[in-house]
Amino acid sequence: MKGINNLTFILFIFLSIISTAQDANYANLLQNIDSREKTSLNGKWDMIVDPLENGFYNHRLQEYNKGYFRNAKMQSPSDLIEYDFDTSLQLDVPGDWNTQMDKLYYYEGTVWYKKDFDYTPTSNELTYLYFEAVNYEAIVYLNGEKIGKHVGGYTPFQFDVTDKLVDGNNFVVVKVDNKRKKENVPTVNQDWWNYGGITRSVHLISVPKTHISDYYVQLEKGETGKIKGWVAIENATDGDEVSIKIPELKKTVKAKLNDGKASFLINAKPSLWSPDSPKLYEVVLETSTDKIIDHIGFRTVTTDGSKILVNGKETFLKGISIHEEAAFKTGRVISVEECKVLLNWAKELGCNFLRLAHYPHSEAMVKEAEKMGFLIWSEIPVYWTIQFENEDTYANAENQLTEMISRDKNRASVVLWSMANETPESEPRLSFISNLAEKARSLDNSRLITAALDTQGKGDDGNLIEDPLGKVVDVIGINNYCGWYYGDVDSCSSIKWASAYNKPMIMSEIGGGALYGKHGDKNERWTEEYQDALFKSNIEMMENIEFMAGLSPWILMDFRSSRRPLRRIQDDFNRKGLISEQGMKKKAFYTLQEYYLDMDKK
């Protein structure tokens, strides 16, 4: 950790926010990879487990040039090479290593991945090596040469490899390291499984040399009759023309590039995307050399006192929290089909809102949720007690925030950017998260900013929300575990709430654990009856909170966590799910479902 005093840190953050506010730089990511010409590198990858990092350091702990990334082969019988990818074990990509090999179930450290592939170059094209996510630190090599590094386990990154590829056989090697560190985001302490590996898809993406790299197409802030945006073109000439078409609206505009970007405004009255009518329009962006097709929804989201308004209409967020954990097989979600299992359960529950905790979920998850009409809370893993005074930790958090917003800025379903979860009050924490919020607003001022807090105090009327972070966010998230971490179940219904802020509050977490199939008295912990009684009592409490604008109880499905070792009950699972990891619904599922269905009748 690099220790710095508070004043220096605040000045560092202030200057970085001023500079980014002026140019609002997004991450260097191709927008909408589904509309690109791409070659999948998914499938079997060769792998070597390297707990001592012998493939990276020599015996003096110096990085050296004979590491595993060279993929060296014996040239004579006397050569000493103590590794061989070609005879090694293999892992599936995408996927985590923890659930693919029993010996790697608890493993945290380095695993080397290697993939061979053929490539034929095409003139006037660029090729990018694109990773949807690798947990946690990835150092990438192509044909024995280092091409880059990425830190953060849940956001995409890419490298221009046009000049690194050769005609014919190529190989890519990735050093993946999921060791937890105090200075990381998240830090060493987390309540979900630290799945290691290349957990999302890998692609080679080919684009014209002059290509559409990024774009933003949304309603102008405060308007429902104007669509505003920009298109960024790489390797273009000022004055070049970009066409923006929305065929269903019979709208076409042309805009000229200025400093690599063409801005536009379209007068139109689109049908607005909403949970009840998740309308998406085909949007065609085209230049003389490139063409991108996206499907984009248009909606507004604002607040009015303690209300959340979607398209100007008060909308109560009937939600649930979800981890990116696959049902039945467990492990990381790796396919659209696995996303749909979770989303269909949420729809059956009666939800119109999802809290995707505690990190950005896959682009596939966000797009499928958008098609189904879910409003989304998307979060970065500024979780519990990270190093708020460490400038490198801040830079890491800001980068993850930037990559999340850059990827999903055109998704109408995303209405809340969350800066943090359950962080303790302090001046460094307030500065840290305040500046993340400013960064988010500099990138996207059309959505609401939130954070989940567990710092409520006691006031004259019961629990009082007065955390200074309440001034920073647009919507206050509250995590409250009455009946589980404090108080008895029956006491929850009588708890009163007050807030120092005239802002919407989402009860972002309530809940308690139950083992599916374990039955007993409602006062017996771990039974379905206990969890059900807890939900009923907390629902009574929430019905009396006038400024509550939604809820996302914890959690849809049981998920793995190494903090949960209780044998015959937890078995490395957080049991607060309304559904077991094998898809069996607990009693509390139906209680929450009834609560949501009753709302629809009012």
Tab-separated table of C-alpha atoms in Angstrom, residues 34 51 56 75 120 130 202 249 297 299 336 363 387 405 425 432 494 502 539 545 563:
chain	number	residue	atom	x	y	z
A	34	ASP	CA	-22.407	-8.548	-30.844
A	51	PRO	CA	1.254	-21.324	-7.007
A	56	PHE	CA	6.928	-15.551	-14.072
A	75	GLN	CA	14.995	-28.289	-29.575
A	120	THR	CA	-5.301	-14.959	-41.903
A	130	TYR	CA	-11.186	-8.887	-26.538
A	202	VAL	CA	-12.744	-14.303	-25.471
A	249	LEU	CA	-39.312	5.927	-36.564
A	297	GLY	CA	-34.664	1.591	-25.736
A	299	ARG	CA	-36.769	6.134	-21.325
A	336	VAL	CA	-27.273	-16.748	-22.096
A	363	GLU	CA	-23.223	-7.917	-20.993
A	387	GLN	CA	-8.288	1.108	1.463
A	405	ILE	CA	-20.501	2.646	-17.679
A	425	GLU	CA	-18.310	6.043	7.732
A	432	PHE	CA	-13.470	8.378	-2.163
A	494	SER	CA	-42.566	-2.512	14.748
A	502	ASN	CA	-35.792	14.039	1.094
A	539	ILE	CA	-42.531	-6.727	4.962
A	545	ILE	CA	-41.825	3.425	5.436
A	563	ARG	CA	-17.264	-17.253	4.697
